[in-house]
JSON list of C-alpha atoms and ligand atoms in Angstrom, two decimals:
[
{"chain": "A", "resi": 27, "resn": "UNK", "atom": "CA", "xyz": [14.20, -16.57, -15.97]},
{"chain": "A", "resi": 28, "resn": "UNK", "atom": "CA", "xyz": [14.56, -14.74, -19.31]},
{"chain": "A", "resi": 29, "resn": "UNK", "atom": "CA", "xyz": [16.74, -11.66, -19.51]},
{"chain": "A", "resi": 30, "resn": "UNK", "atom": "CA", "xyz": [15.59, -8.39, -17.99]},
{"chain": "A", "resi": 31, "resn": "UNK", "atom": "CA", "xyz": [15.49, -6.75, -21.41]},
{"chain": "A", "resi": 32, "resn": "UNK", "atom": "CA", "xyz": [13.26, -9.52, -22.86]},
{"chain": "A", "resi": 33, "resn": "UNK", "atom": "CA", "xyz": [10.85, -9.33, -19.99]},
{"chain": "A", "resi": 34, "resn": "UNK", "atom": "CA", "xyz": [10.68, -5.53, -20.24]},
{"chain": "A", "resi": 35, "resn": "UNK", "atom": "CA", "xyz": [9.92, -5.74, -23.97]},
{"chain": "A", "resi": 36, "resn": "UNK", "atom": "CA", "xyz": [7.15, -8.25, -23.36]},
{"chain": "A", "resi": 37, "resn": "UNK", "atom": "CA", "xyz": [5.63, -6.23, -20.54]},
{"chain": "A", "resi": 38, "resn": "UNK", "atom": "CA", "xyz": [5.79, -3.00, -22.56]},
{"chain": "A", "resi": 39, "resn": "UNK", "atom": "CA", "xyz": [3.99, -4.73, -25.46]},
{"chain": "A", "resi": 40, "resn": "UNK", "atom": "CA", "xyz": [1.24, -5.90, -23.13]},
{"chain": "A", "resi": 41, "resn": "UNK", "atom": "CA", "xyz": [1.00, -2.46, -21.57]},
{"chain": "A", "resi": 42, "resn": "UNK", "atom": "CA", "xyz": [0.71, -0.81, -24.98]},
{"chain": "A", "resi": 43, "resn": "UNK", "atom": "CA", "xyz": [-2.27, -3.01, -25.85]},
{"chain": "A", "resi": 44, "resn": "UNK", "atom": "CA", "xyz": [-3.96, -2.38, -22.49]},
{"chain": "A", "resi": 45, "resn": "UNK", "atom": "CA", "xyz": [-6.79, 0.11, -22.27]},
{"chain": "A", "resi": 46, "resn": "UNK", "atom": "CA", "xyz": [-7.72, -0.14, -18.62]},
{"chain": "A", "resi": 47, "resn": "UNK", "atom": "CA", "xyz": [-4.92, -0.70, -16.17]},
{"chain": "A", "resi": 48, "resn": "UNK", "atom": "CA", "xyz": [-5.21, -1.41, -12.45]},
{"chain": "A", "resi": 49, "resn": "UNK", "atom": "CA", "xyz": [-2.19, -1.30, -10.18]},
{"chain": "A", "resi": 50, "resn": "UNK", "atom": "CA", "xyz": [-2.07, -3.22, -6.91]},
{"chain": "A", "resi": 51, "resn": "UNK", "atom": "CA", "xyz": [0.71, -2.27, -4.51]},
{"chain": "A", "resi": 52, "resn": "UNK", "atom": "CA", "xyz": [2.06, -3.54, -1.21]},
{"chain": "A", "resi": 53, "resn": "UNK", "atom": "CA", "xyz": [4.88, -2.77, 1.25]},
{"chain": "A", "resi": 54, "resn": "UNK", "atom": "CA", "xyz": [7.57, -3.75, -1.23]},
{"chain": "A", "resi": 55, "resn": "UNK", "atom": "CA", "xyz": [7.03, -0.61, -3.32]},
{"chain": "A", "resi": 56, "resn": "UNK", "atom": "CA", "xyz": [7.84, 1.55, -0.28]},
{"chain": "A", "resi": 57, "resn": "UNK", "atom": "CA", "xyz": [10.82, -0.36, 1.12]},
{"chain": "A", "resi": 58, "resn": "UNK", "atom": "CA", "xyz": [12.77, 1.25, -1.73]},
{"chain": "A", "resi": 59, "resn": "UNK", "atom": "CA", "xyz": [11.73, 4.58, -0.18]},
{"chain": "A", "resi": 60, "resn": "UNK", "atom": "CA", "xyz": [13.19, 3.56, 3.16]},
{"chain": "A", "resi": 61, "resn": "UNK", "atom": "CA", "xyz": [10.01, 2.44, 4.88]},
{"chain": "A", "resi": 62, "resn": "UNK", "atom": "CA", "xyz": [10.43, -0.89, 6.68]},
{"chain": "A", "resi": 63, "resn": "UNK", "atom": "CA", "xyz": [7.92, -3.66, 6.22]},
{"chain": "A", "resi": 64, "resn": "UNK", "atom": "CA", "xyz": [7.10, -6.57, 8.48]},
{"chain": "A", "resi": 65, "resn": "UNK", "atom": "CA", "xyz": [10.08, -8.48, 7.28]},
{"chain": "A", "resi": 66, "resn": "UNK", "atom": "CA", "xyz": [12.72, -5.77, 7.64]},
{"chain": "A", "resi": 67, "resn": "UNK", "atom": "CA", "xyz": [15.18, -6.74, 10.36]},
{"chain": "A", "resi": 68, "resn": "UNK", "atom": "CA", "xyz": [15.59, -3.99, 12.92]},
{"chain": "A", "resi": 69, "resn": "UNK", "atom": "CA", "xyz": [12.59, -2.16, 11.46]},
{"chain": "A", "resi": 70, "resn": "UNK", "atom": "CA", "xyz": [9.80, -0.71, 13.59]},
{"chain": "A", "resi": 71, "resn": "UNK", "atom": "CA", "xyz": [7.78, -3.93, 13.22]},
{"chain": "A", "resi": 72, "resn": "UNK", "atom": "CA", "xyz": [10.70, -5.96, 14.44]},
{"chain": "A", "resi": 73, "resn": "UNK", "atom": "CA", "xyz": [11.12, -3.95, 17.66]},
{"chain": "A", "resi": 74, "resn": "UNK", "atom": "CA", "xyz": [7.49, -3.75, 18.76]},
{"chain": "A", "resi": 75, "resn": "UNK", "atom": "CA", "xyz": [4.95, -6.46, 19.22]},
{"chain": "A", "resi": 76, "resn": "UNK", "atom": "CA", "xyz": [1.72, -6.18, 17.25]},
{"chain": "A", "resi": 77, "resn": "UNK", "atom": "CA", "xyz": [-1.20, -4.69, 19.20]},
{"chain": "A", "resi": 78, "resn": "UNK", "atom": "CA", "xyz": [-4.50, -6.00, 17.90]},
{"chain": "A", "resi": 79, "resn": "UNK", "atom": "CA", "xyz": [-7.62, -3.88, 17.59]},
{"chain": "A", "resi": 80, "resn": "UNK", "atom": "CA", "xyz": [-9.25, -5.79, 20.46]},
{"chain": "A", "resi": 81, "resn": "UNK", "atom": "CA", "xyz": [-6.30, -5.06, 22.76]},
{"chain": "A", "resi": 82, "resn": "UNK", "atom": "CA", "xyz": [-6.34, -1.40, 21.73]},
{"chain": "A", "resi": 83, "resn": "UNK", "atom": "CA", "xyz": [-9.98, -1.11, 22.73]},
{"chain": "A", "resi": 84, "resn": "UNK", "atom": "CA", "xyz": [-9.63, -2.95, 25.99]},
{"chain": "A", "resi": 85, "resn": "UNK", "atom": "CA", "xyz": [-6.30, -1.90, 27.46]},
{"chain": "A", "resi": 86, "resn": "UNK", "atom": "CA", "xyz": [-4.75, 1.46, 28.27]},
{"chain": "A", "resi": 87, "resn": "UNK", "atom": "CA", "xyz": [-1.28, -0.17, 28.33]},
{"chain": "A", "resi": 88, "resn": "UNK", "atom": "CA", "xyz": [-1.86, -1.54, 24.82]},
{"chain": "A", "resi": 89, "resn": "UNK", "atom": "CA", "xyz": [-2.84, 1.93, 23.58]},
{"chain": "A", "resi": 90, "resn": "UNK", "atom": "CA", "xyz": [0.30, 3.42, 25.10]},
{"chain": "A", "resi": 91, "resn": "UNK", "atom": "CA", "xyz": [2.43, 0.75, 23.49]},
{"chain": "A", "resi": 92, "resn": "UNK", "atom": "CA", "xyz": [0.70, 1.17, 20.15]},
{"chain": "A", "resi": 93, "resn": "UNK", "atom": "CA", "xyz": [1.16, 4.95, 20.06]},
{"chain": "A", "resi": 94, "resn": "UNK", "atom": "CA", "xyz": [4.82, 4.58, 21.03]},
{"chain": "A", "resi": 95, "resn": "UNK", "atom": "CA", "xyz": [5.36, 2.41, 17.98]},
{"chain": "A", "resi": 96, "resn": "UNK", "atom": "CA", "xyz": [3.35, 4.79, 15.77]},
{"chain": "A", "resi": 97, "resn": "UNK", "atom": "CA", "xyz": [5.34, 7.78, 16.96]},
{"chain": "A", "resi": 98, "resn": "UNK", "atom": "CA", "xyz": [8.49, 6.09, 15.73]},
{"chain": "A", "resi": 99, "resn": "UNK", "atom": "CA", "xyz": [6.85, 5.07, 12.48]},
{"chain": "A", "resi": 100, "resn": "UNK", "atom": "CA", "xyz": [5.81, 8.68, 11.81]},
{"chain": "A", "resi": 101, "resn": "UNK", "atom": "CA", "xyz": [9.41, 9.81, 11.95]},
{"chain": "A", "resi": 102, "resn": "UNK", "atom": "CA", "xyz": [10.32, 7.08, 9.47]},
{"chain": "A", "resi": 103, "resn": "UNK", "atom": "CA", "xyz": [7.47, 7.96, 7.11]},
{"chain": "A", "resi": 104, "resn": "UNK", "atom": "CA", "xyz": [8.21, 11.68, 7.36]},
{"chain": "A", "resi": 105, "resn": "UNK", "atom": "CA", "xyz": [11.80, 11.06, 6.21]},
{"chain": "A", "resi": 106, "resn": "UNK", "atom": "CA", "xyz": [10.66, 8.96, 3.26]},
{"chain": "A", "resi": 107, "resn": "UNK", "atom": "CA", "xyz": [9.68, 10.21, -0.20]},
{"chain": "A", "resi": 108, "resn": "UNK", "atom": "CA", "xyz": [8.16, 8.52, -3.24]},
{"chain": "A", "resi": 109, "resn": "UNK", "atom": "CA", "xyz": [10.50, 6.57, -5.55]},
{"chain": "A", "resi": 110, "resn": "UNK", "atom": "CA", "xyz": [10.43, 5.94, -9.32]},
{"chain": "A", "resi": 111, "resn": "UNK", "atom": "CA", "xyz": [7.77, 3.25, -8.98]},
{"chain": "A", "resi": 112, "resn": "UNK", "atom": "CA", "xyz": [5.36, 5.66, -7.23]},
{"chain": "A", "resi": 113, "resn": "UNK", "atom": "CA", "xyz": [6.10, 8.36, -9.79]},
{"chain": "A", "resi": 114, "resn": "UNK", "atom": "CA", "xyz": [5.66, 5.99, -12.74]},
{"chain": "A", "resi": 115, "resn": "UNK", "atom": "CA", "xyz": [2.19, 4.98, -11.52]},
{"chain": "A", "resi": 116, "resn": "UNK", "atom": "CA", "xyz": [1.21, 8.63, -11.15]},
{"chain": "A", "resi": 117, "resn": "UNK", "atom": "CA", "xyz": [2.44, 9.26, -14.70]},
{"chain": "A", "resi": 118, "resn": "UNK", "atom": "CA", "xyz": [0.45, 6.26, -16.04]},
{"chain": "A", "resi": 119, "resn": "UNK", "atom": "CA", "xyz": [-2.63, 7.80, -14.47]},
{"chain": "A", "resi": 120, "resn": "UNK", "atom": "CA", "xyz": [-1.98, 11.16, -16.14]},
{"chain": "A", "resi": 121, "resn": "UNK", "atom": "CA", "xyz": [-1.51, 9.35, -19.47]},
{"chain": "A", "resi": 122, "resn": "UNK", "atom": "CA", "xyz": [-4.99, 7.92, -19.05]},
{"chain": "A", "resi": 123, "resn": "UNK", "atom": "CA", "xyz": [-3.74, 4.30, -18.95]},
{"chain": "A", "resi": 124, "resn": "UNK", "atom": "CA", "xyz": [-4.06, 3.65, -15.23]},
{"chain": "A", "resi": 125, "resn": "UNK", "atom": "CA", "xyz": [-7.68, 3.80, -14.03]},
{"chain": "A", "resi": 126, "resn": "UNK", "atom": "CA", "xyz": [-7.29, 2.33, -10.55]},
{"chain": "A", "resi": 127, "resn": "UNK", "atom": "CA", "xyz": [-4.60, 2.27, -7.93]},
{"chain": "A", "resi": 128, "resn": "UNK", "atom": "CA", "xyz": [-5.29, -0.15, -5.10]},
{"chain": "A", "resi": 129, "resn": "UNK", "atom": "CA", "xyz": [-2.80, -0.23, -2.23]},
{"chain": "A", "resi": 130, "resn": "UNK", "atom": "CA", "xyz": [-2.22, -2.14, 0.97]},
{"chain": "A", "resi": 131, "resn": "UNK", "atom": "CA", "xyz": [0.11, 0.65, 2.15]},
{"chain": "A", "resi": 132, "resn": "UNK", "atom": "CA", "xyz": [-0.73, 3.29, 4.73]},
{"chain": "A", "resi": 133, "resn": "UNK", "atom": "CA", "xyz": [2.18, 5.64, 4.06]},
{"chain": "A", "resi": 134, "resn": "UNK", "atom": "CA", "xyz": [0.54, 8.08, 1.63]},
{"chain": "A", "resi": 135, "resn": "UNK", "atom": "CA", "xyz": [3.49, 7.97, -0.79]},
{"chain": "A", "resi": 136, "resn": "UNK", "atom": "CA", "xyz": [1.27, 7.37, -3.84]},
{"chain": "A", "resi": 137, "resn": "UNK", "atom": "CA", "xyz": [-0.49, 10.65, -3.14]},
{"chain": "A", "resi": 138, "resn": "UNK", "atom": "CA", "xyz": [2.85, 12.38, -2.58]},
{"chain": "A", "resi": 139, "resn": "UNK", "atom": "CA", "xyz": [3.92, 11.15, -6.01]},
{"chain": "A", "resi": 140, "resn": "UNK", "atom": "CA", "xyz": [0.85, 12.74, -7.57]},
{"chain": "A", "resi": 141, "resn": "UNK", "atom": "CA", "xyz": [-1.63, 9.86, -7.86]},
{"chain": "A", "resi": 142, "resn": "UNK", "atom": "CA", "xyz": [-5.07, 11.40, -7.42]},
{"chain": "A", "resi": 143, "resn": "UNK", "atom": "CA", "xyz": [-7.39, 8.50, -6.69]},
{"chain": "A", "resi": 144, "resn": "UNK", "atom": "CA", "xyz": [-5.95, 5.85, -4.45]},
{"chain": "A", "resi": 145, "resn": "UNK", "atom": "CA", "xyz": [-7.95, 3.02, -2.89]},
{"chain": "A", "resi": 146, "resn": "UNK", "atom": "CA", "xyz": [-6.36, 2.37, 0.50]},
{"chain": "A", "resi": 147, "resn": "UNK", "atom": "CA", "xyz": [-7.39, -1.07, 1.68]},
{"chain": "A", "resi": 148, "resn": "UNK", "atom": "CA", "xyz": [-5.59, -0.75, 5.02]},
{"chain": "A", "resi": 149, "resn": "UNK", "atom": "CA", "xyz": [-6.48, 2.88, 5.65]},
{"chain": "A", "resi": 150, "resn": "UNK", "atom": "CA", "xyz": [-3.99, 5.70, 6.07]},
{"chain": "A", "resi": 151, "resn": "UNK", "atom": "CA", "xyz": [-1.40, 6.89, 8.58]},
{"chain": "A", "resi": 152, "resn": "UNK", "atom": "CA", "xyz": [-1.98, 10.45, 7.41]},
{"chain": "A", "resi": 153, "resn": "UNK", "atom": "CA", "xyz": [-5.13, 10.80, 9.47]},
{"chain": "A", "resi": 154, "resn": "UNK", "atom": "CA", "xyz": [-6.31, 9.91, 12.94]},
{"chain": "A", "resi": 155, "resn": "UNK", "atom": "CA", "xyz": [-9.86, 9.03, 13.87]},
{"chain": "A", "resi": 156, "resn": "UNK", "atom": "CA", "xyz": [-11.95, 8.95, 17.09]},
{"chain": "A", "resi": 157, "resn": "UNK", "atom": "CA", "xyz": [-13.19, 5.38, 17.45]},
{"chain": "A", "resi": 158, "resn": "UNK", "atom": "CA", "xyz": [-16.35, 6.62, 19.22]},
{"chain": "A", "resi": 159, "resn": "UNK", "atom": "CA", "xyz": [-17.61, 9.63, 17.25]},
{"chain": "A", "resi": 160, "resn": "UNK", "atom": "CA", "xyz": [-15.61, 9.35, 14.03]},
{"chain": "A", "resi": 161, "resn": "UNK", "atom": "CA", "xyz": [-14.00, 12.77, 14.25]},
{"chain": "A", "resi": 162, "resn": "UNK", "atom": "CA", "xyz": [-10.94, 13.02, 12.00]},
{"chain": "A", "resi": 163, "resn": "UNK", "atom": "CA", "xyz": [-7.66, 14.87, 12.47]},
{"chain": "A", "resi": 164, "resn": "UNK", "atom": "CA", "xyz": [-4.64, 15.36, 10.26]},
{"chain": "A", "resi": 165, "resn": "UNK", "atom": "CA", "xyz": [-2.08, 13.09, 11.86]},
{"chain": "A", "resi": 166, "resn": "UNK", "atom": "CA", "xyz": [0.22, 16.09, 12.43]},
{"chain": "A", "resi": 167, "resn": "UNK", "atom": "CA", "xyz": [-2.25, 17.42, 15.05]},
{"chain": "A", "resi": 168, "resn": "UNK", "atom": "CA", "xyz": [-1.98, 14.19, 17.04]},
{"chain": "A", "resi": 169, "resn": "UNK", "atom": "CA", "xyz": [1.79, 14.09, 16.60]},
{"chain": "A", "resi": 170, "resn": "UNK", "atom": "CA", "xyz": [2.04, 17.48, 18.25]},
{"chain": "A", "resi": 171, "resn": "UNK", "atom": "CA", "xyz": [0.09, 16.12, 21.21]},
{"chain": "A", "resi": 172, "resn": "UNK", "atom": "CA", "xyz": [2.32, 13.02, 21.44]},
{"chain": "A", "resi": 173, "resn": "UNK", "atom": "CA", "xyz": [5.46, 15.15, 21.31]},
{"chain": "A", "resi": 174, "resn": "UNK", "atom": "CA", "xyz": [3.95, 17.29, 24.10]},
{"chain": "A", "resi": 175, "resn": "UNK", "atom": "CA", "xyz": [3.77, 14.20, 26.32]},
{"chain": "A", "resi": 176, "resn": "UNK", "atom": "CA", "xyz": [0.36, 12.60, 25.74]},
{"chain": "A", "resi": 177, "resn": "UNK", "atom": "CA", "xyz": [0.71, 8.81, 25.66]},
{"chain": "A", "resi": 178, "resn": "UNK", "atom": "CA", "xyz": [-2.72, 7.67, 24.47]},
{"chain": "A", "resi": 179, "resn": "UNK", "atom": "CA", "xyz": [-4.65, 10.64, 22.98]},
{"chain": "A", "resi": 180, "resn": "UNK", "atom": "CA", "xyz": [-8.39, 10.92, 23.61]},
{"chain": "A", "resi": 181, "resn": "UNK", "atom": "CA", "xyz": [-11.04, 12.80, 21.63]},
{"chain": "A", "resi": 182, "resn": "UNK", "atom": "CA", "xyz": [-11.61, 16.41, 22.77]},
{"chain": "A", "resi": 183, "resn": "UNK", "atom": "CA", "xyz": [-15.31, 16.08, 21.90]},
{"chain": "A", "resi": 184, "resn": "UNK", "atom": "CA", "xyz": [-16.28, 12.74, 23.44]},
{"chain": "A", "resi": 185, "resn": "UNK", "atom": "CA", "xyz": [-13.23, 11.31, 25.27]},
{"chain": "A", "resi": 186, "resn": "UNK", "atom": "CA", "xyz": [-13.25, 8.37, 22.83]},
{"chain": "A", "resi": 187, "resn": "UNK", "atom": "CA", "xyz": [-9.96, 6.65, 21.95]},
{"chain": "A", "resi": 188, "resn": "UNK", "atom": "CA", "xyz": [-8.05, 8.19, 19.03]},
{"chain": "A", "resi": 189, "resn": "UNK", "atom": "CA", "xyz": [-6.34, 5.82, 16.63]},
{"chain": "A", "resi": 190, "resn": "UNK", "atom": "CA", "xyz": [-4.55, 6.38, 13.33]},
{"chain": "A", "resi": 191, "resn": "UNK", "atom": "CA", "xyz": [-7.06, 5.81, 10.49]},
{"chain": "A", "resi": 192, "resn": "UNK", "atom": "CA", "xyz": [-5.44, 2.50, 9.60]},
{"chain": "A", "resi": 193, "resn": "UNK", "atom": "CA", "xyz": [-6.88, -0.99, 9.65]},
{"chain": "A", "resi": 194, "resn": "UNK", "atom": "CA", "xyz": [-5.33, -2.85, 12.56]},
{"chain": "A", "resi": 195, "resn": "UNK", "atom": "CA", "xyz": [-4.94, -6.56, 13.00]},
{"chain": "A", "resi": 196, "resn": "UNK", "atom": "CA", "xyz": [-8.29, -7.89, 14.09]},
{"chain": "A", "resi": 197, "resn": "UNK", "atom": "CA", "xyz": [-10.20, -5.02, 12.47]},
{"chain": "A", "resi": 198, "resn": "UNK", "atom": "CA", "xyz": [-12.37, -5.75, 9.45]},
{"chain": "A", "resi": 199, "resn": "UNK", "atom": "CA", "xyz": [-11.45, -4.43, 6.00]},
{"chain": "A", "resi": 200, "resn": "UNK", "atom": "CA", "xyz": [-13.20, -1.21, 4.90]},
{"chain": "A", "resi": 201, "resn": "UNK", "atom": "CA", "xyz": [-16.24, -2.37, 2.95]},
{"chain": "A", "resi": 202, "resn": "UNK", "atom": "CA", "xyz": [-16.45, 0.48, 0.44]},
{"chain": "A", "resi": 203, "resn": "UNK", "atom": "CA", "xyz": [-12.77, 0.24, -0.44]},
{"chain": "A", "resi": 204, "resn": "UNK", "atom": "CA", "xyz": [-13.01, -3.53, -0.93]},
{"chain": "A", "resi": 205, "resn": "UNK", "atom": "CA", "xyz": [-16.02, -3.12, -3.22]},
{"chain": "A", "resi": 206, "resn": "UNK", "atom": "CA", "xyz": [-14.22, -0.46, -5.28]},
{"chain": "A", "resi": 207, "resn": "UNK", "atom": "CA", "xyz": [-11.09, -2.61, -5.48]},
{"chain": "A", "resi": 208, "resn": "UNK", "atom": "CA", "xyz": [-13.06, -5.59, -6.78]},
{"chain": "A", "resi": 209, "resn": "UNK", "atom": "CA", "xyz": [-14.77, -3.37, -9.35]},
{"chain": "A", "resi": 210, "resn": "UNK", "atom": "CA", "xyz": [-11.33, -2.26, -10.55]},
{"chain": "A", "resi": 211, "resn": "UNK", "atom": "CA", "xyz": [-10.16, -5.87, -10.71]},
{"chain": "A", "resi": 212, "resn": "UNK", "atom": "CA", "xyz": [-13.18, -6.90, -12.77]},
{"chain": "A", "resi": 213, "resn": "UNK", "atom": "CA", "xyz": [-13.07, -3.91, -15.13]},
{"chain": "A", "resi": 214, "resn": "UNK", "atom": "CA", "xyz": [-9.36, -3.81, -15.92]},
{"chain": "A", "resi": 215, "resn": "UNK", "atom": "CA", "xyz": [-7.74, -5.61, -18.83]},
{"chain": "A", "resi": 216, "resn": "UNK", "atom": "CA", "xyz": [-4.23, -5.37, -17.34]},
{"chain": "A", "resi": 217, "resn": "UNK", "atom": "CA", "xyz": [-3.02, -5.50, -13.75]},
{"chain": "A", "resi": 218, "resn": "UNK", "atom": "CA", "xyz": [0.43, -4.53, -12.45]},
{"chain": "A", "resi": 219, "resn": "UNK", "atom": "CA", "xyz": [1.18, -5.96, -9.01]},
{"chain": "A", "resi": 220, "resn": "UNK", "atom": "CA", "xyz": [4.06, -4.33, -7.21]},
{"chain": "A", "resi": 221, "resn": "UNK", "atom": "CA", "xyz": [5.63, -5.27, -3.90]},
{"chain": "A", "resi": 222, "resn": "UNK", "atom": "CA", "xyz": [3.13, -7.57, -2.27]},
{"chain": "A", "resi": 223, "resn": "UNK", "atom": "CA", "xyz": [3.80, -11.17, -1.26]},
{"chain": "A", "resi": 224, "resn": "UNK", "atom": "CA", "xyz": [0.01, -11.65, -1.67]},
{"chain": "A", "resi": 225, "resn": "UNK", "atom": "CA", "xyz": [-0.29, -13.46, 1.65]},
{"chain": "A", "resi": 226, "resn": "UNK", "atom": "CA", "xyz": [-3.01, -11.35, 3.22]},
{"chain": "A", "resi": 227, "resn": "UNK", "atom": "CA", "xyz": [-6.60, -12.14, 2.30]},
{"chain": "A", "resi": 228, "resn": "UNK", "atom": "CA", "xyz": [-8.90, -10.75, 1.10]},
{"chain": "A", "resi": 229, "resn": "UNK", "atom": "CA", "xyz": [-6.50, -8.25, -0.50]},
{"chain": "A", "resi": 230, "resn": "UNK", "atom": "CA", "xyz": [-4.55, -11.03, -2.24]},
{"chain": "A", "resi": 231, "resn": "UNK", "atom": "CA", "xyz": [-7.68, -12.01, -4.12]},
{"chain": "A", "resi": 232, "resn": "UNK", "atom": "CA", "xyz": [-7.65, -8.75, -6.17]},
{"chain": "A", "resi": 233, "resn": "UNK", "atom": "CA", "xyz": [-5.09, -9.99, -8.72]},
{"chain": "A", "resi": 234, "resn": "UNK", "atom": "CA", "xyz": [-6.79, -13.39, -8.78]},
{"chain": "A", "resi": 235, "resn": "UNK", "atom": "CA", "xyz": [-10.14, -11.76, -9.49]},
{"chain": "A", "resi": 236, "resn": "UNK", "atom": "CA", "xyz": [-8.57, -9.64, -12.29]},
{"chain": "A", "resi": 237, "resn": "UNK", "atom": "CA", "xyz": [-7.10, -12.75, -13.86]},
{"chain": "A", "resi": 238, "resn": "UNK", "atom": "CA", "xyz": [-10.36, -14.68, -13.54]},
{"chain": "A", "resi": 239, "resn": "UNK", "atom": "CA", "xyz": [-12.20, -11.96, -15.44]},
{"chain": "A", "resi": 240, "resn": "UNK", "atom": "CA", "xyz": [-9.72, -11.87, -18.28]},
{"chain": "A", "resi": 241, "resn": "UNK", "atom": "CA", "xyz": [-7.03, -9.35, -17.36]},
{"chain": "A", "resi": 242, "resn": "UNK", "atom": "CA", "xyz": [-3.38, -9.95, -18.13]},
{"chain": "A", "resi": 243, "resn": "UNK", "atom": "CA", "xyz": [-1.01, -9.69, -15.19]},
{"chain": "A", "resi": 244, "resn": "UNK", "atom": "CA", "xyz": [2.56, -8.71, -14.48]},
{"chain": "A", "resi": 245, "resn": "UNK", "atom": "CA", "xyz": [4.16, -9.08, -11.03]},
{"chain": "A", "resi": 246, "resn": "UNK", "atom": "CA", "xyz": [7.07, -7.06, -9.69]},
{"chain": "A", "resi": 247, "resn": "UNK", "atom": "CA", "xyz": [8.09, -8.52, -6.37]},
{"chain": "A", "resi": 248, "resn": "UNK", "atom": "CA", "xyz": [11.30, -9.60, -4.64]},
{"chain": "A", "resi": 249, "resn": "UNK", "atom": "CA", "xyz": [9.93, -12.96, -3.55]},
{"chain": "A", "resi": 250, "resn": "UNK", "atom": "CA", "xyz": [7.60, -15.65, -4.80]},
{"chain": "A", "resi": 251, "resn": "UNK", "atom": "CA", "xyz": [3.85, -15.27, -4.32]},
{"chain": "A", "resi": 252, "resn": "UNK", "atom": "CA", "xyz": [1.18, -17.98, -4.24]},
{"chain": "A", "resi": 253, "resn": "UNK", "atom": "CA", "xyz": [-0.14, -16.81, -7.64]},
{"chain": "A", "resi": 254, "resn": "UNK", "atom": "CA", "xyz": [3.06, -16.24, -9.66]},
{"chain": "A", "resi": 255, "resn": "UNK", "atom": "CA", "xyz": [1.68, -18.74, -12.20]},
{"chain": "A", "resi": 256, "resn": "UNK", "atom": "CA", "xyz": [-1.05, -16.22, -13.15]},
{"chain": "A", "resi": 257, "resn": "UNK", "atom": "CA", "xyz": [1.45, -13.55, -14.21]},
{"chain": "A", "resi": 258, "resn": "UNK", "atom": "CA", "xyz": [2.67, -13.44, -17.80]},
{"chain": "A", "resi": 259, "resn": "UNK", "atom": "CA", "xyz": [5.82, -11.57, -16.81]},
{"chain": "A", "resi": 260, "resn": "UNK", "atom": "CA", "xyz": [7.62, -11.77, -13.48]},
{"chain": "A", "resi": 261, "resn": "UNK", "atom": "CA", "xyz": [10.20, -9.30, -12.17]},
{"chain": "A", "resi": 262, "resn": "UNK", "atom": "CA", "xyz": [12.34, -9.80, -9.09]},
{"chain": "A", "resi": 263, "resn": "UNK", "atom": "CA", "xyz": [14.25, -6.58, -9.75]},
{"chain": "A", "resi": 264, "resn": "UNK", "atom": "CA", "xyz": [13.80, -3.18, -8.03]},
{"chain": "A", "resi": 265, "resn": "UNK", "atom": "CA", "xyz": [10.28, -1.85, -8.62]},
{"chain": "A", "resi": 266, "resn": "UNK", "atom": "CA", "xyz": [11.65, 1.64, -9.24]},
{"chain": "A", "resi": 267, "resn": "UNK", "atom": "CA", "xyz": [13.93, 0.43, -12.00]},
{"chain": "A", "resi": 268, "resn": "UNK", "atom": "CA", "xyz": [11.32, -1.86, -13.62]},
{"chain": "A", "resi": 269, "resn": "UNK", "atom": "CA", "xyz": [8.63, 0.82, -13.63]},
{"chain": "A", "resi": 270, "resn": "UNK", "atom": "CA", "xyz": [10.96, 3.45, -15.06]},
{"chain": "A", "resi": 271, "resn": "UNK", "atom": "CA", "xyz": [11.87, 1.03, -17.90]},
{"chain": "A", "resi": 272, "resn": "UNK", "atom": "CA", "xyz": [8.22, 0.20, -18.60]},
{"chain": "A", "resi": 273, "resn": "UNK", "atom": "CA", "xyz": [7.33, 3.86, -18.76]},
{"chain": "A", "resi": 274, "resn": "UNK", "atom": "CA", "xyz": [10.23, 4.59, -21.06]},
{"chain": "A", "resi": 275, "resn": "UNK", "atom": "CA", "xyz": [9.18, 1.70, -23.33]},
{"chain": "A", "resi": 276, "resn": "UNK", "atom": "CA", "xyz": [5.56, 2.79, -23.35]},
{"chain": "A", "resi": 277, "resn": "UNK", "atom": "CA", "xyz": [6.47, 6.34, -24.42]},
{"chain": "A", "resi": 278, "resn": "UNK", "atom": "CA", "xyz": [8.88, 5.26, -27.17]},
{"chain": "A", "resi": 279, "resn": "UNK", "atom": "CA", "xyz": [7.44, 5.38, -30.69]},
{"chain": "A", "resi": 280, "resn": "UNK", "atom": "CA", "xyz": [9.25, 2.26, -31.84]},
{"chain": "A", "resi": 281, "resn": "UNK", "atom": "CA", "xyz": [7.33, -0.98, -32.18]},
{"chain": "A", "resi": 282, "resn": "UNK", "atom": "CA", "xyz": [9.65, -3.09, -30.03]},
{"chain": "B", "resi": 317, "resn": "ZN", "atom": "ZN1", "xyz": [-14.91, 11.48, 19.65]}
]
């Protein structure tokens, strides 16, 4: 792999030429903020088994187990703040470069960093929804109920099951968000992928679609992905560090 400095220069040059940038982010951008992903040893995901959507619907015990895990995850998310990578993307949006931010994350850290329009493919942990009538709550309202001893909260209007507004395993992807994400992929001329191992379909097809329709790609991810060959520049370094350098390069007047 070429030196970090070389790769930064090349990526900055590409970014300077770009007129319509899409960013695609996954769990890796938030691990630097202290949020564990599926692979983090000892993380929330390591200590609880995955409850599928079907199980959640069918079993009270599964709902109790699910909410117990979520309660722990909320504490983790509450303690976490955006890092330089989140802030850099928000800044790219303010500069008018970044037109779309598509994320697989449910932690809301892009919004905390100041990004205004975020396409959340896997929903959000910041809200809860009644699965029967669709009523929405800020997640804090449900947290209060959990802390008060409820183990599987039900809707006060219809007694339906309440679930965080995230997409669970076994639940289909939100159609509108997927359509918007594909539009972004097709329209952009440059895509920055940060922190996804690109294993989960159909989300992983967003960078592929961008490449197919002529966009140039850079990948910032700790590990290999199935489509590394599509990226013109690859970074294995910290996303926060890489994004801060790219932003610095983009703002510098020099032609390097
Ligand atoms: Zn309801």
